[in-house]
Coordinates of C-alpha atoms and ligand atoms in Angstrom, one line a residue:
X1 CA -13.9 36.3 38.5
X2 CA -17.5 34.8 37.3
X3 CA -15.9 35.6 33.2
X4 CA -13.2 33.5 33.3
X5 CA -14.0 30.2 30.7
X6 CA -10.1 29.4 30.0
X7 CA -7.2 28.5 31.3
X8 CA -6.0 30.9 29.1
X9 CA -8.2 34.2 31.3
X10 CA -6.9 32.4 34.4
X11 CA -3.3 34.7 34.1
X12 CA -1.1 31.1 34.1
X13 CA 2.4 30.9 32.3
X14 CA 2.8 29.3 29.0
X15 CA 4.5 26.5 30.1
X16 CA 1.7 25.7 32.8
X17 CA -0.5 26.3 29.9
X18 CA 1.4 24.0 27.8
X19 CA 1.1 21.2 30.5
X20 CA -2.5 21.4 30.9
X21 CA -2.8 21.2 27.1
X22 CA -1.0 18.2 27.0
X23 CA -3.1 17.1 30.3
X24 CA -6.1 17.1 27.6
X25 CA -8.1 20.2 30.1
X26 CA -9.7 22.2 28.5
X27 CA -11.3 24.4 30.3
X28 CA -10.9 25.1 34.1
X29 CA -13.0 23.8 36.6
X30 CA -15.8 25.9 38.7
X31 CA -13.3 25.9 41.9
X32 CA -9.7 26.4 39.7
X33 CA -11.9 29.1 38.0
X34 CA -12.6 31.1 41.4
X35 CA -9.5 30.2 43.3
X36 CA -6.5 30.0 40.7
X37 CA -6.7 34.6 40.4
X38 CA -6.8 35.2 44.2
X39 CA -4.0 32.4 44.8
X40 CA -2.4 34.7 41.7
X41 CA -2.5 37.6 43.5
X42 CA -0.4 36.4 46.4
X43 CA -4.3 36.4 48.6
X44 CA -5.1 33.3 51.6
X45 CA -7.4 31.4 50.4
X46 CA -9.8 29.3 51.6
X47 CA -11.2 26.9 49.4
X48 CA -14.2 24.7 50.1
X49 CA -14.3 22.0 47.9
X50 CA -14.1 17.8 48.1
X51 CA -11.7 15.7 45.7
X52 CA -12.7 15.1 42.6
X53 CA -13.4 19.0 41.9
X54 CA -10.1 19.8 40.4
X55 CA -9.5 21.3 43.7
X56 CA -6.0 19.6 43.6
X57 CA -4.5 21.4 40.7
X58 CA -6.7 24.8 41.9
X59 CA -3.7 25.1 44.3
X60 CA -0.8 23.3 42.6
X61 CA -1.1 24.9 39.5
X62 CA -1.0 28.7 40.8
X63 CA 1.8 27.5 43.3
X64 CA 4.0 26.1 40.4
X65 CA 3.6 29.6 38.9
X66 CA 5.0 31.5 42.1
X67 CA 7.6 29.5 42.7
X68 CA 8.7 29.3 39.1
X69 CA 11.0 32.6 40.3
X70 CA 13.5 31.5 42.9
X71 CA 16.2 28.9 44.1
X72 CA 15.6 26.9 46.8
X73 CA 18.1 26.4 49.3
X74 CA 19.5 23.5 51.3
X75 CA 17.2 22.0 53.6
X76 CA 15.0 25.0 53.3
X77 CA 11.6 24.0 51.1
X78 CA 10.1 27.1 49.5
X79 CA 6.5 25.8 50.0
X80 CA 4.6 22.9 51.8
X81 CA 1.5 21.2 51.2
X82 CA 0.3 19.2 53.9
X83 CA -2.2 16.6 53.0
X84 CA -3.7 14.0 55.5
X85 CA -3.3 10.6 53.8
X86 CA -0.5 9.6 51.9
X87 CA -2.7 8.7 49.1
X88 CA -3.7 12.0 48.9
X89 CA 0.0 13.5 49.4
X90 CA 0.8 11.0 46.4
X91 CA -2.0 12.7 44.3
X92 CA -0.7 16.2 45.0
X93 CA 3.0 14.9 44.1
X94 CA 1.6 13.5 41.0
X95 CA 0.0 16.6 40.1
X96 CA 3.3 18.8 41.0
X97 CA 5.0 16.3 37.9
X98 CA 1.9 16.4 35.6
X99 CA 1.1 20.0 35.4
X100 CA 5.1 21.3 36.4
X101 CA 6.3 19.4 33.8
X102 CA 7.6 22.3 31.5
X103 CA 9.5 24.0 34.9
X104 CA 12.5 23.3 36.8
X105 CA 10.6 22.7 40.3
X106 CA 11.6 20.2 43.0
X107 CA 9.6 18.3 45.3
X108 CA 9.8 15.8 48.2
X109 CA 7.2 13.5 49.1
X110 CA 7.3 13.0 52.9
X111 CA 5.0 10.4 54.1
X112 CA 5.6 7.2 56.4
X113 CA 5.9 4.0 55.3
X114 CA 9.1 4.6 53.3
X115 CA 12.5 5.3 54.5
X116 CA 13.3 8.3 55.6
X117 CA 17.0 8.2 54.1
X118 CA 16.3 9.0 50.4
X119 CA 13.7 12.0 51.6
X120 CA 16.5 13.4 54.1
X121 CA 19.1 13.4 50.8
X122 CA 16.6 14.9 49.0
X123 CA 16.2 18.0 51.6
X124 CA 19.7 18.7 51.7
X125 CA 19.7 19.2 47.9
X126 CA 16.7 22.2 48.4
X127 CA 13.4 21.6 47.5
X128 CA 10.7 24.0 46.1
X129 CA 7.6 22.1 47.3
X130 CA 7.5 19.9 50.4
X131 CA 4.2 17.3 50.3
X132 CA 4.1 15.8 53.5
X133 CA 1.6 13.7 56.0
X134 CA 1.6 15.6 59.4
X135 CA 3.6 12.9 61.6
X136 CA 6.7 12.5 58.6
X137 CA 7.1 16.1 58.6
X138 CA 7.6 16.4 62.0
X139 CA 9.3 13.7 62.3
X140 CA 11.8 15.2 60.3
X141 CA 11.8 18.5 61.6
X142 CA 12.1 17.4 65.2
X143 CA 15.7 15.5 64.1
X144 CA 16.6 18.8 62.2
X145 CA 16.9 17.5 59.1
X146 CA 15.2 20.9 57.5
X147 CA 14.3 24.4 58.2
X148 CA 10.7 25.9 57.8
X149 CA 12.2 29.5 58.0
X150 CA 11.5 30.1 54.2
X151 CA 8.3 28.8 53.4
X152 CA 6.7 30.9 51.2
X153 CA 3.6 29.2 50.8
X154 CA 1.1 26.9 52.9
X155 CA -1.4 24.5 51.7
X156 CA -3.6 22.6 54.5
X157 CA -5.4 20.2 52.2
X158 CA -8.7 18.1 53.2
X159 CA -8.8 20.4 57.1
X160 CA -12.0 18.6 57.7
X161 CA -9.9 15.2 57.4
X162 CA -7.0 16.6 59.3
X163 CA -9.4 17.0 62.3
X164 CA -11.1 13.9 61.9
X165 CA -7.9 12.1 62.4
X166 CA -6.5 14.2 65.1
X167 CA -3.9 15.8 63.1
X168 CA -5.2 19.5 64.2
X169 CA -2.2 19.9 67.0
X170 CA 0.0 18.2 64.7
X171 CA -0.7 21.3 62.2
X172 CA -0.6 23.9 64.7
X173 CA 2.6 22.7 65.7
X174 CA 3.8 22.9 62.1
X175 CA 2.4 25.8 61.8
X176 CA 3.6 27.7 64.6
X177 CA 7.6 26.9 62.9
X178 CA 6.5 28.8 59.7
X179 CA 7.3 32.6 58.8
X180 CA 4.4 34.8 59.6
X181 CA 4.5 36.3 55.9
X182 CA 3.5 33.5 54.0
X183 CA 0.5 32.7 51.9
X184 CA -1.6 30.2 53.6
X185 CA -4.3 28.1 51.8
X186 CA -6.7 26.1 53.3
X187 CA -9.1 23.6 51.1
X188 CA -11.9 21.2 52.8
X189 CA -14.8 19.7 51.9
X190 CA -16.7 21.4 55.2
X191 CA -16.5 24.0 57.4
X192 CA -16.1 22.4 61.2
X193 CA -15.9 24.7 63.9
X194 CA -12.3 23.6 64.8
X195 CA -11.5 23.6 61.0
X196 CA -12.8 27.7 61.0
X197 CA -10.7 28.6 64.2
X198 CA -8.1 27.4 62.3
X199 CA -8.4 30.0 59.6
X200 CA -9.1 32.5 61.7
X201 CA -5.7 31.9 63.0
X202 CA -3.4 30.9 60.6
X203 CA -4.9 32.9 57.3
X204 CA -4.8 36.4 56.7
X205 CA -8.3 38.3 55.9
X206 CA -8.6 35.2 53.4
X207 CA -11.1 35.0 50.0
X208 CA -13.6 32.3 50.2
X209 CA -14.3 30.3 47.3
X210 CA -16.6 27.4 47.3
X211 CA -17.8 24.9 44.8
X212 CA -18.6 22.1 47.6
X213 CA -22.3 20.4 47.8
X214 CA -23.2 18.1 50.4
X215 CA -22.2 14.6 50.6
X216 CA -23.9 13.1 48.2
X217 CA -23.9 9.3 46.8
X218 CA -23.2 9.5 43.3
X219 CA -26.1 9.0 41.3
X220 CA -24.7 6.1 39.6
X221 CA -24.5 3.5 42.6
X222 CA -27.3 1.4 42.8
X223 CA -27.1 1.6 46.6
X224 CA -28.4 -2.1 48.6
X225 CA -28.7 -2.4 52.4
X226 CA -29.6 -6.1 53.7
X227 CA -29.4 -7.4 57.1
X228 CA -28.0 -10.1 58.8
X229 CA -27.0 -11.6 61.8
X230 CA -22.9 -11.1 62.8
X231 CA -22.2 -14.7 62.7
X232 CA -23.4 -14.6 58.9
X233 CA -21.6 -12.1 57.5
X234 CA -19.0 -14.1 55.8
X235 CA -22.0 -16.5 54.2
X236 CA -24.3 -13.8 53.1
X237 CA -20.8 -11.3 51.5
X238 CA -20.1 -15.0 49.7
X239 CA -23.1 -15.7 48.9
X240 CA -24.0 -11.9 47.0
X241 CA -20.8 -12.1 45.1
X242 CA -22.0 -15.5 43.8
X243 CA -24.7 -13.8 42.7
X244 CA -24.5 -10.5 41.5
X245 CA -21.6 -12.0 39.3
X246 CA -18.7 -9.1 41.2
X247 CA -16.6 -8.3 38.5
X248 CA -14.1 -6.9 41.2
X249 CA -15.0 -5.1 44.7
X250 CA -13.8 -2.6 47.6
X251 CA -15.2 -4.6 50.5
X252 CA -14.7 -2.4 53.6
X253 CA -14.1 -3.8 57.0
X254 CA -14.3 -1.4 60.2
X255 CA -11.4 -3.5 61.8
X256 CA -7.9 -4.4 60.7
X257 CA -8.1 -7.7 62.4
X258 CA -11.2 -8.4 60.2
X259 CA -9.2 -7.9 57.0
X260 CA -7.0 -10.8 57.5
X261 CA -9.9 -13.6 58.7
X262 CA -12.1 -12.2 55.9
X263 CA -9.4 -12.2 53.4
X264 CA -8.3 -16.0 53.9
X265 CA -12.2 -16.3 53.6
X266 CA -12.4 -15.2 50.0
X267 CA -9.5 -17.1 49.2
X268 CA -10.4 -20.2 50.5
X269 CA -13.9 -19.4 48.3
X270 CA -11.6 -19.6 45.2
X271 CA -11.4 -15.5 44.5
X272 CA -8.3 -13.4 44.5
X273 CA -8.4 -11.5 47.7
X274 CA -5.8 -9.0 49.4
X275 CA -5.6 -6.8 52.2
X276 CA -5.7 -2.9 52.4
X277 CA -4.8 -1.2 55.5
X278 CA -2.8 1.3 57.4
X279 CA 0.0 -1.3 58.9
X280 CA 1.1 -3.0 56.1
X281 CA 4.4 -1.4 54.5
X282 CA 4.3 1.1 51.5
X283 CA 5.8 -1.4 49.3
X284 CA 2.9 -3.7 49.4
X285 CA 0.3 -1.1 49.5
X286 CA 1.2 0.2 46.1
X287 CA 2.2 -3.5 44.4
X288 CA -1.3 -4.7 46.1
X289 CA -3.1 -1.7 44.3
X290 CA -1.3 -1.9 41.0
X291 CA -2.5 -5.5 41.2
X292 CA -6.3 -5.0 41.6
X293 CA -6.0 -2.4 39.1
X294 CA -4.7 -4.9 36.6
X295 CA -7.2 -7.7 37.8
X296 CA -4.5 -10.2 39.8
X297 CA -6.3 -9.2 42.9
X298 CA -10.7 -9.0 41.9
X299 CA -11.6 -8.1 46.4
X300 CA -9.7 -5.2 48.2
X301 CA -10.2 -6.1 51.2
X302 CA -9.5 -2.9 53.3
X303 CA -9.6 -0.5 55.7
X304 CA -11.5 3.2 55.8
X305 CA -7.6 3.6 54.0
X306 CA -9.1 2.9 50.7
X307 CA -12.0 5.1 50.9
X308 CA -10.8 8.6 49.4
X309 CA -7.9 8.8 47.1
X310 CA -8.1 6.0 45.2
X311 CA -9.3 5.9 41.6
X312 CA -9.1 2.6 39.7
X313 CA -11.5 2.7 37.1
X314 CA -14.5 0.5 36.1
X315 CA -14.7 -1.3 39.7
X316 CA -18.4 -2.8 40.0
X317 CA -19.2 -2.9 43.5
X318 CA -18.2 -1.7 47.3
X319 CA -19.1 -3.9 49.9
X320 CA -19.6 -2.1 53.5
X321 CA -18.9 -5.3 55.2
X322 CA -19.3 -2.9 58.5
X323 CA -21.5 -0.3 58.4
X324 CA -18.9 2.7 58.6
X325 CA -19.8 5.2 62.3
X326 CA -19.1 8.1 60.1
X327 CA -21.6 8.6 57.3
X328 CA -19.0 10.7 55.2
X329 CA -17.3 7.4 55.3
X330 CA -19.8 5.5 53.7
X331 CA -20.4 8.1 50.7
X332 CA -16.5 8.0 50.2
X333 CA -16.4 4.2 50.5
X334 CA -19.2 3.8 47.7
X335 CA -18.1 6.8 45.7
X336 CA -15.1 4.2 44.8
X337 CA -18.1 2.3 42.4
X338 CA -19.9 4.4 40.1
X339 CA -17.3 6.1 38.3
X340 CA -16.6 8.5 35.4
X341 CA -19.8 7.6 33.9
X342 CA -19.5 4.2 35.0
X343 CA -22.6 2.4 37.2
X344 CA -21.8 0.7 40.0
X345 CA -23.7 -1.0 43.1
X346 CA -22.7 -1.0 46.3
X347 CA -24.2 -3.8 49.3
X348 CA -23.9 -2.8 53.3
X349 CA -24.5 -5.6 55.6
X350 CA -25.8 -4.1 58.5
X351 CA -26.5 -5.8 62.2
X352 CA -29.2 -4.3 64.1
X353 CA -27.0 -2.6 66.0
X354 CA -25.9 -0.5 63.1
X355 CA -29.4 1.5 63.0
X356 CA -27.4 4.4 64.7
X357 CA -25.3 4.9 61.8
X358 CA -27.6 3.8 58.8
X359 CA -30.1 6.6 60.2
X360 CA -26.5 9.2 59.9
X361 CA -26.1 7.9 56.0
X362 CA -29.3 8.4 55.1
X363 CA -29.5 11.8 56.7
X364 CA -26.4 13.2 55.0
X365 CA -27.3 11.0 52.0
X366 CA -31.1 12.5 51.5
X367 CA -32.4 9.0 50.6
X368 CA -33.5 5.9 52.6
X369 CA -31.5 2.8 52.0
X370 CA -33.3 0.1 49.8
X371 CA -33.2 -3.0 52.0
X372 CA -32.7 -6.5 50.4
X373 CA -32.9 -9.9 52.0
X374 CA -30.1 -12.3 51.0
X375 CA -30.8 -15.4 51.9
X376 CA -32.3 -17.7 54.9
X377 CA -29.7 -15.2 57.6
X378 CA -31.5 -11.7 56.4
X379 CA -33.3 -10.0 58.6
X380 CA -35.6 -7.3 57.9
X381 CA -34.8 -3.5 59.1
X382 CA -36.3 -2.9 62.5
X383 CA -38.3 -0.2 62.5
X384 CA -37.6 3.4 63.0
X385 CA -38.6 6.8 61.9
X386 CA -37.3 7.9 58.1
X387 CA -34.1 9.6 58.2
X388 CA -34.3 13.7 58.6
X389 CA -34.7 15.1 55.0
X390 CA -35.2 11.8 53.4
X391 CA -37.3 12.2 50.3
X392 CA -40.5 11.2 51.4
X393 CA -43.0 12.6 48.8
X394 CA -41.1 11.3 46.5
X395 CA -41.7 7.6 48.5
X396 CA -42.8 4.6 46.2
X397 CA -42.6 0.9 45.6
X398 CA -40.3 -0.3 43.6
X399 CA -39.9 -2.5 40.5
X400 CA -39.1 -5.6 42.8
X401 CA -41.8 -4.6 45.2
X402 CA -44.6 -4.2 42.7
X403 CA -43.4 -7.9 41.7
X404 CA -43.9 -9.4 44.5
X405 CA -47.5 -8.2 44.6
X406 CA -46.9 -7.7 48.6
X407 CA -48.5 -4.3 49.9
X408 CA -46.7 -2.3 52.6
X409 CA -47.8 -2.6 55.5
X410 CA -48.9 1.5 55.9
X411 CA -48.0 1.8 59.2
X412 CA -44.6 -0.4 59.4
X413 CA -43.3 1.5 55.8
X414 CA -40.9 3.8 55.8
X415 CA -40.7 5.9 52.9
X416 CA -38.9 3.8 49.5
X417 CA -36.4 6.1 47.3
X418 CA -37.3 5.9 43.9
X419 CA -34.6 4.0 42.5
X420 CA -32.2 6.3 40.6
X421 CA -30.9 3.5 39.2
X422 CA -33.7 2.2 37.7
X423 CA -34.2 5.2 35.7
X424 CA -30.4 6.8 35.7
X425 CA -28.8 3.7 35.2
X426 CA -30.3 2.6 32.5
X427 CA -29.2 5.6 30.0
X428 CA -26.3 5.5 31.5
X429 CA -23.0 3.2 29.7
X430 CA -23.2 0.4 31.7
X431 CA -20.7 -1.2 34.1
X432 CA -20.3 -3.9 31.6
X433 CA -18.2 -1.4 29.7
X434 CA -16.3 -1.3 32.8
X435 CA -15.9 -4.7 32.7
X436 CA -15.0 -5.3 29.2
X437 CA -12.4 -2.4 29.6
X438 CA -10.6 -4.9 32.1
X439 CA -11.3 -7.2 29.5
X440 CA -13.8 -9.3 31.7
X441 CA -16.3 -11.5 31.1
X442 CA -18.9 -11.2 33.7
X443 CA -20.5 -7.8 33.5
X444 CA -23.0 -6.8 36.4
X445 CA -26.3 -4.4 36.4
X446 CA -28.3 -2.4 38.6
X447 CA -30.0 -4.7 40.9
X448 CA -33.6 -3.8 39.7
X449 CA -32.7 -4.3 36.2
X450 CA -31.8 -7.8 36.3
X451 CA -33.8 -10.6 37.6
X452 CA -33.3 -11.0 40.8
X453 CA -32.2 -14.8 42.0
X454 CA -35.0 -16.7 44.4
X455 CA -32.7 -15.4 47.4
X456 CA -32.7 -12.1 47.1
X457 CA -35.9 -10.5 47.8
X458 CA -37.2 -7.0 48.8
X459 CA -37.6 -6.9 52.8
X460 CA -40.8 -5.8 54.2
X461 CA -39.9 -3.2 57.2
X462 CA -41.4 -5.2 60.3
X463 CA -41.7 -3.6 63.6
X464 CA -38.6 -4.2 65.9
X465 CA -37.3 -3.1 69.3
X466 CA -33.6 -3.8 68.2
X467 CA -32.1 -0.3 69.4
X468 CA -28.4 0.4 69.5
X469 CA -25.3 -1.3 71.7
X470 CA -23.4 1.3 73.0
X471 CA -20.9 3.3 71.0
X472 CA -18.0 3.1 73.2
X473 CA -18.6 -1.3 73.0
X474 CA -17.8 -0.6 69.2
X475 CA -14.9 1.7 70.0
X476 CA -13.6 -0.7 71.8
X477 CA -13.0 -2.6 68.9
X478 CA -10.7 -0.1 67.4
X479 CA -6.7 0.6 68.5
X480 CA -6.6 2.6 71.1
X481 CA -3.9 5.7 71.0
X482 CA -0.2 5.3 72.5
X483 CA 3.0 7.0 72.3
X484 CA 3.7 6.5 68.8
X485 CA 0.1 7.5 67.0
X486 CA 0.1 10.4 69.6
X487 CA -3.1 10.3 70.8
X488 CA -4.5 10.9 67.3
X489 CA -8.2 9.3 66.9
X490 CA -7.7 5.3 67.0
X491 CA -10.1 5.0 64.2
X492 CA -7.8 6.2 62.1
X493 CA -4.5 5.0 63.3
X494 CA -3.8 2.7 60.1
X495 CA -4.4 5.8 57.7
X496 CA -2.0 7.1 55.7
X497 CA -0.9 5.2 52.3
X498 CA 0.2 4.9 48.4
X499 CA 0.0 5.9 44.4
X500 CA -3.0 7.2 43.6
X501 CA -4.7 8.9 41.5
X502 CA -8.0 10.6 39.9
X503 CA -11.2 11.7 40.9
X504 CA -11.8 10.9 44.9
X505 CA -15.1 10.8 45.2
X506 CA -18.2 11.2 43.3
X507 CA -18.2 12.5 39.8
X508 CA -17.2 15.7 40.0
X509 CA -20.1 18.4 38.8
X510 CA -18.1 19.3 35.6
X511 CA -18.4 15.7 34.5
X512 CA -21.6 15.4 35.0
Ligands
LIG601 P1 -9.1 16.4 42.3 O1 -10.4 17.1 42.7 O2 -8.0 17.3 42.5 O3 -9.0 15.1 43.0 O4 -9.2 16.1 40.8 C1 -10.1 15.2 40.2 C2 -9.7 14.8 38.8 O5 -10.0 15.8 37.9 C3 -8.2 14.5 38.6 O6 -8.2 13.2 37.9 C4 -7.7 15.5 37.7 O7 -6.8 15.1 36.8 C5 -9.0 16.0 36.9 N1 -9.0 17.4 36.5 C6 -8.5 18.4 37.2 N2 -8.8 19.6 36.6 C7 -9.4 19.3 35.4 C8 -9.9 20.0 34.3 N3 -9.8 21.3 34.3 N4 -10.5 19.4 33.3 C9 -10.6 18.0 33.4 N5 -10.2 17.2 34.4 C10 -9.6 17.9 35.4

């Protein structure tokens, strides 16, 4: 498949050709390449791949093909693509209308949030592709409002998700309801063990195709870490914004309650600040979201809801207000800065108890955090060994160190990253055109290209016993499962959401 260059090679119909003319693609993407000619040939697949690939139309474009022969009946979908968020459901639907335009296809969007009467009359008239959330779909199914008898093909977007939510027995469920001759295809960013007993399973002697790297912060984000004390938090997120002049921000909170205290802060500070989380309805999540993208709301205040799926272009920074305990979390979370060419900076205000998870993110990361002290509340990174596979050859001061004339202390230093930023960003088009695309005023740089204000300086790394609370005191802190999230991991209880679209996470490799 390694000669294929158009979409033209790829074996598509002319009116899915036509589509992705008007689409402006021009040529396919590494993983539609490799995966559109085996989904072709009626082969499982499984594709290994994150958002912002093209992995979404690698499967949506060959599927609106196949079923472009063929009625659907009553209450009887054709095919199903089941996605984890409803974000990301959204995204496929979008997709389905983008790049099915020229056919005569049908689709239902099944997620929560919304009301279940206008999906239920849209069943009975027959749909060709079902996109659902786990929970909606069975919700659905379990008050027989369709039949799964004559589903002809199976998508399990995002498997690595799915588990990390809980939804696995959600899926096996579904599956287990499907026709054995199907086509089943399977597309996540890694290969868990659960997420490979899975395939070996449900898919039938499958083709692998894979175009996925590791996690990787985009190297776009000019990437701060400073540290503080938890009753400062709100002082020290205040009193960066003041001074890195935020155009508009992501600022992620591990905790819903969090939202709603932090949010009244920003307010009451004289910015435009709304909430973004699992438990508020549908209808607000996607007016809230058209909002910032139009620039009535400048801080997203939000859950981990937030962190894939959503594309709104030129946003200048991400604020980890918690450090995320999933380090994929934090590369999705900054990946929403950074954008499409765009530079971005993102600021994680860490506690010492947070080592645990900063030494995860720079692990899957490859780099070591630059830390910065804000203000009179910072406190300096306790001391610890450099993260596995940080780049430690490649260790030196930094613009802002070599200013302040201060050696390291040899045996105290952990290895710096070299900036990317400080070369990158600089060739790069600048946030500012991000900015003056939202037709803003106040356009932000990478931190070591501008001069820094007398409050934020470089950290030293001083010696510290500060080790780790306890996990499960953290965990506490989250909802805990009951009868109606099914047991499905707390942490992500409030996930599932709105319209969406674009690249998920970092640039995809095409772009770059
Ligand atoms: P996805 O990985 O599916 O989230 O797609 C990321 C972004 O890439 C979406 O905004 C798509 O519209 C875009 N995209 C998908 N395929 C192509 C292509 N062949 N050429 C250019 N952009 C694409």
């Amino acid at each position: 498949m390694s000669d294929i260059e158009t979409f033209e090679d790829l074996g598509l119909t002319e009116e899915t050709l036509r589509a992705l003319k008007d689409a402006g693609y021009t040529k396919p993407t590494p993983i539609q390449a490799q995966a559109i000619p085996h989904i072709l040939m009626a082969r499982d697949l499984v594709g290994l791949a994150q958002t912002g690939t093209g992995k979404t139309a690698s499967f949506t474009l060959p599927m609106i093909d196949i079923l472009s022969t063929g009625r659907a009946k009553a209450r009887m979908p054709r095919s199903l693509v089941l996605a984890p968020t409803r974000e990301l459901a959204a995204q496929v639907a979008e997709n389905f209308d983008k790049y099915g335009k020229y056919h005569n296809l049908t689709k239902v969007l099944l997620v929560g949030g919304v009301s279940m009467g206008e999906q239920i009359k849209q069943l009975d008239k027959g749909v060709d592709v079902l996109i659902a959330t786990p929970g909606r779909l069975l919700d659905l199914f379990d008050r027989g409002m369709m039949m799964l008898a004559d589903m002809k093909v199976l998508v399990i977007d995002e498997a690595d998700r799915m588990l990390d939510m809980g939804f696995i027995p959600d899926i096996e469920k579904i599956v287990s309801k499907l026709p054995p001759m199907r086509q089943t295809l399977l597309f996540s960013a890694t290969m868990p063990n659960e997420v490979k007993r899975l395939t070996e399973k449900f898919l039938s002697n499958p083709r692998t195709v894979s175009v996925s790297a590791p996690a990787t912060a985009s190297k776009m984000i000019t990437q701060n870490l400073t540290y503080v004390q938890p009753r400062d938090k709100k002082k020290v997120l205040t009193q960066i914004i003041k001074q890195e002049k935020v155009a508009n921000a992501f600022i992620f909170c591990n905790r819903k309650r969090d939202i709603a205290d932090l949010c009244a802060h920003l307010n009451r500070e004289g910015y435009t600040a709304a909430a973004m989380h699992g438990d508020l309805v549908q209808k607000t999540r996607t007016e809230t979201l058209a909002k910032f993208k139009n620039d009535e709301i400048t801080m997203l205040v939000c859950s981990d809801v937030a962190a894939r799926g959503l594309d709104v272009q030129g946003v200048s920074h991400v604020f980890n207000y918690d450090i995320p305990m999933h380090a994929d979390d934090y590369v999705h979370r900054i990946g929403r800065t950074g954008r499409a060419g765009l530079t971005g900076v993102s600021w994680s205000l860490a506690t010492k108890d947070d080592d645990k998870y900063i030494k995860e993110i720079e692990k899957i990361t490859k780099s070591t955090l630059p830390v910065v002290e804000v203000g009179a509340s910072a406190k300096s990174r306790p001391a610890q060994k450099p993260a596995e596979n940080a780049p430690q050859e490649k260790s030196q001061p930094n613009n802002q160190q070599k200013n302040q004339g201060k050696p390291q202390d040899k045996k105290q230093a952990r290895p710096r990253p070299v900036r990317n930023a400080d070369k990158d960003v600089k060739s790069a088009p600048v946030a500012s055109k991000a900015v003056e695309q939202k037709g803003k005023a106040a356009a932000h740089t990478p931190v070591d290209n501008h001069e820094q204000p007398l409050e934020i300086k470089r950290a030293d790394h001083k010696a510290s016993g500060g080790r780790l609370a306890k996990e499960s005191k953290l965990i506490e802190n989250y909802e805990k499962p009951n009868a109606n999230n099914k047991g499905r991991n707390p942490r992500y209880k409030d996930d599932e959401p709105s319209d969406v679209v674009g690249f998920g996470d970092d640039l995809p490799s095409f772009m770059r």
